[in-house]
Short mmCIF file of C-alpha atoms in Angstrom, two decimals:
data_model
loop_
_atom_site.label_atom_id
_atom_site.label_comp_id
_atom_site.label_asym_id
_atom_site.label_seq_id
_atom_site.Cartn_x
_atom_site.Cartn_y
_atom_site.Cartn_z
CA LYS A 1 -72.28 7.67 36.77
CA TYR A 2 -71.19 8.55 33.17
CA PRO A 3 -74.43 8.24 30.96
CA SER A 4 -72.87 6.05 28.42
CA HIS A 5 -71.63 3.48 30.75
CA ALA A 6 -68.84 2.57 28.47
CA ALA A 7 -67.19 -0.15 30.73
CA GLU A 8 -70.24 -2.30 30.78
CA VAL A 9 -71.10 -1.52 26.97
CA ALA A 10 -67.52 -2.86 26.23
CA ALA A 11 -67.94 -5.79 28.23
CA GLY A 12 -70.97 -6.61 26.16
CA TYR A 13 -74.16 -5.47 27.82
CA TYR A 14 -76.42 -2.51 27.91
CA ASN A 15 -76.96 -0.84 31.22
CA THR A 16 -78.01 2.57 29.95
CA ASN A 17 -80.77 4.99 28.62
CA GLY A 18 -83.19 3.47 31.00
CA VAL A 19 -82.13 -0.24 30.40
CA ASP A 20 -81.43 -2.24 33.52
CA GLY A 21 -78.99 -4.55 32.43
CA TYR A 22 -78.30 -6.14 35.69
CA GLY A 23 -82.10 -6.76 36.11
CA LYS A 24 -82.18 -8.59 32.77
CA LEU A 25 -79.03 -10.68 34.06
CA ALA A 26 -80.71 -11.55 37.52
CA ASP A 27 -83.96 -12.38 35.56
CA THR A 28 -82.12 -14.69 33.17
CA PHE A 29 -80.41 -16.44 36.12
CA ALA A 30 -83.62 -16.79 38.01
CA LYS A 31 -85.20 -18.53 35.11
CA ARG A 32 -82.54 -21.25 35.04
CA GLY A 33 -83.31 -22.06 38.65
CA GLN A 34 -81.22 -21.80 41.89
CA ALA A 35 -78.69 -19.39 41.48
CA MET A 36 -76.92 -16.57 43.54
CA VAL A 37 -75.21 -13.51 42.46
CA ASP A 38 -71.83 -12.50 43.99
CA PHE A 39 -70.83 -8.86 43.36
CA THR A 40 -67.67 -6.99 44.16
CA CYS A 41 -66.45 -3.49 45.32
CA LEU A 42 -68.81 -3.65 48.68
CA GLU A 43 -65.93 -1.58 50.51
CA MET A 44 -65.78 1.30 47.95
CA THR A 45 -67.79 4.43 48.26
CA ASP A 46 -68.73 7.14 45.52
CA ALA A 47 -66.99 9.86 47.82
CA SER A 48 -63.65 7.80 47.72
CA GLN A 49 -63.42 7.80 43.79
CA PRO A 50 -61.61 10.52 41.98
CA PRO A 51 -64.03 13.00 40.10
CA TYR A 52 -62.50 12.33 36.88
CA ALA A 53 -63.39 8.60 37.05
CA ASP A 54 -67.06 9.68 37.02
CA CYS A 55 -68.05 6.37 38.56
CA GLY A 56 -70.51 5.33 41.47
CA PRO A 57 -69.53 2.00 43.15
CA GLN A 58 -72.23 2.58 45.72
CA GLU A 59 -74.89 3.23 43.07
CA LEU A 60 -73.60 -0.02 41.22
CA VAL A 61 -73.80 -2.13 44.11
CA ALA A 62 -77.27 -0.95 45.04
CA GLN A 63 -78.48 -1.46 41.47
CA VAL A 64 -77.11 -5.19 41.43
CA GLN A 65 -78.31 -5.92 44.83
CA SER A 66 -81.96 -4.39 44.01
CA ALA A 67 -82.08 -6.56 40.75
CA THR A 68 -80.85 -9.60 42.30
CA LEU A 69 -83.42 -9.38 45.28
CA HIS A 70 -85.98 -8.43 42.89
CA ALA A 71 -85.47 -11.70 40.68
CA GLY A 72 -85.68 -13.76 43.92
CA LEU A 73 -82.05 -14.67 43.94
CA SER A 74 -79.45 -14.35 46.88
CA PHE A 75 -77.15 -11.40 46.78
CA THR A 76 -73.44 -12.14 48.17
CA GLY A 77 -70.53 -9.94 47.93
CA GLU A 78 -66.86 -9.30 48.33
CA ASN A 79 -64.25 -6.55 48.39
CA ALA A 80 -62.44 -5.50 45.35
CA LEU A 81 -59.29 -3.85 46.75
CA SER A 82 -57.05 -4.56 49.76
CA PHE A 83 -57.79 -2.53 52.77
CA TYR A 84 -57.49 -2.79 56.50
CA SER A 85 -59.53 0.37 57.81
CA ALA A 86 -62.64 0.82 59.73
CA ALA A 87 -64.19 2.86 56.72
CA GLY A 88 -63.97 0.00 54.35
CA TYR A 89 -65.62 -2.53 56.87
CA ASN A 90 -68.28 0.27 57.68
CA GLN A 91 -69.24 0.46 54.20
CA MET A 92 -69.38 -3.37 53.60
CA LEU A 93 -71.88 -3.38 56.71
CA THR A 94 -74.26 -1.09 54.88
CA TYR A 95 -75.39 -3.88 52.88
CA LYS A 96 -76.38 -6.23 55.53
CA PRO A 97 -79.90 -6.87 56.66
CA PRO A 98 -82.40 -5.20 57.70
CA ILE A 99 -81.17 -2.20 55.38
CA GLY A 100 -79.39 -4.42 52.59
CA GLY A 101 -79.91 -7.68 51.40
CA VAL A 102 -76.43 -9.43 51.35
CA SER A 103 -76.62 -12.81 52.68
CA SER A 104 -72.78 -13.62 52.74
CA VAL A 105 -69.49 -11.86 52.24
CA THR A 106 -66.06 -13.04 51.11
CA TYR A 107 -63.13 -11.13 52.22
CA LEU A 108 -60.38 -11.29 49.60
CA ARG A 109 -56.80 -10.49 49.84
CA ILE A 110 -55.91 -11.62 53.36
CA SER A 111 -52.28 -10.62 53.98
CA ASP A 112 -49.49 -10.34 56.35
CA GLU A 113 -50.53 -6.81 56.92
CA LEU A 114 -54.16 -7.80 57.86
CA LEU A 115 -52.82 -10.30 60.28
CA GLU A 116 -50.99 -7.54 62.31
CA PRO A 117 -52.54 -6.88 65.74
CA GLY A 118 -54.42 -3.61 64.73
CA PRO A 119 -55.75 -4.59 61.45
CA LEU A 120 -56.79 -8.10 62.69
CA ALA A 121 -58.71 -6.49 65.64
CA LEU A 122 -60.69 -4.36 63.23
CA PHE A 123 -61.30 -7.35 60.80
CA ALA A 124 -62.61 -9.47 63.90
CA ASP A 125 -64.88 -6.60 65.00
CA PHE A 126 -66.27 -6.40 61.33
CA CYS A 127 -66.82 -10.29 61.46
CA LYS A 128 -68.52 -9.99 64.77
CA ARG A 129 -70.94 -7.31 63.51
CA MET A 130 -71.57 -8.76 60.26
CA ALA A 131 -72.63 -12.11 61.92
CA ASP A 132 -74.78 -10.35 64.61
CA PRO A 133 -78.41 -10.30 63.30
CA GLY A 134 -79.16 -7.42 66.11
CA PHE A 135 -76.37 -5.19 64.78
CA VAL A 136 -77.76 -2.30 62.48
CA THR A 137 -75.07 0.08 61.10
CA PRO A 138 -75.66 3.68 61.58
CA PHE A 139 -73.93 4.04 58.00
CA GLY A 140 -76.74 2.66 55.79
CA ILE A 141 -79.41 4.73 54.13
CA VAL A 142 -82.93 3.07 54.25
CA GLY A 143 -84.57 2.67 50.95
CA ALA A 144 -81.29 3.24 49.21
#
């Protein structure tokens, strides 16, 4: 959200002042042939970030997903953090079709805590809803 996009500029690419840095990357990948873009932080929300961070993970995922799909590439995703709550799974579901364009998800950081009965039941439900083409999450925003 911060206008300078300092982390991106420090990483070596320009994604500010109206320049779509992710669009340029996706177009470059598309010109090279078959490719897919895998992006992280699908479980994160803008509202869960501290105000001083001035960041927008939902906006960032939406930008990368849009650029990827516009370039004709597959968009896949993963979680950035360990989590075992319905809120994180519900956020990841907002990126599945028909609202989003994620074609697959990798769940990172499987742990003993995830394998406990309560968290495992939530994870199993998430997997079922992610795989069900008829399931449309009520948490997505059409056109976002």
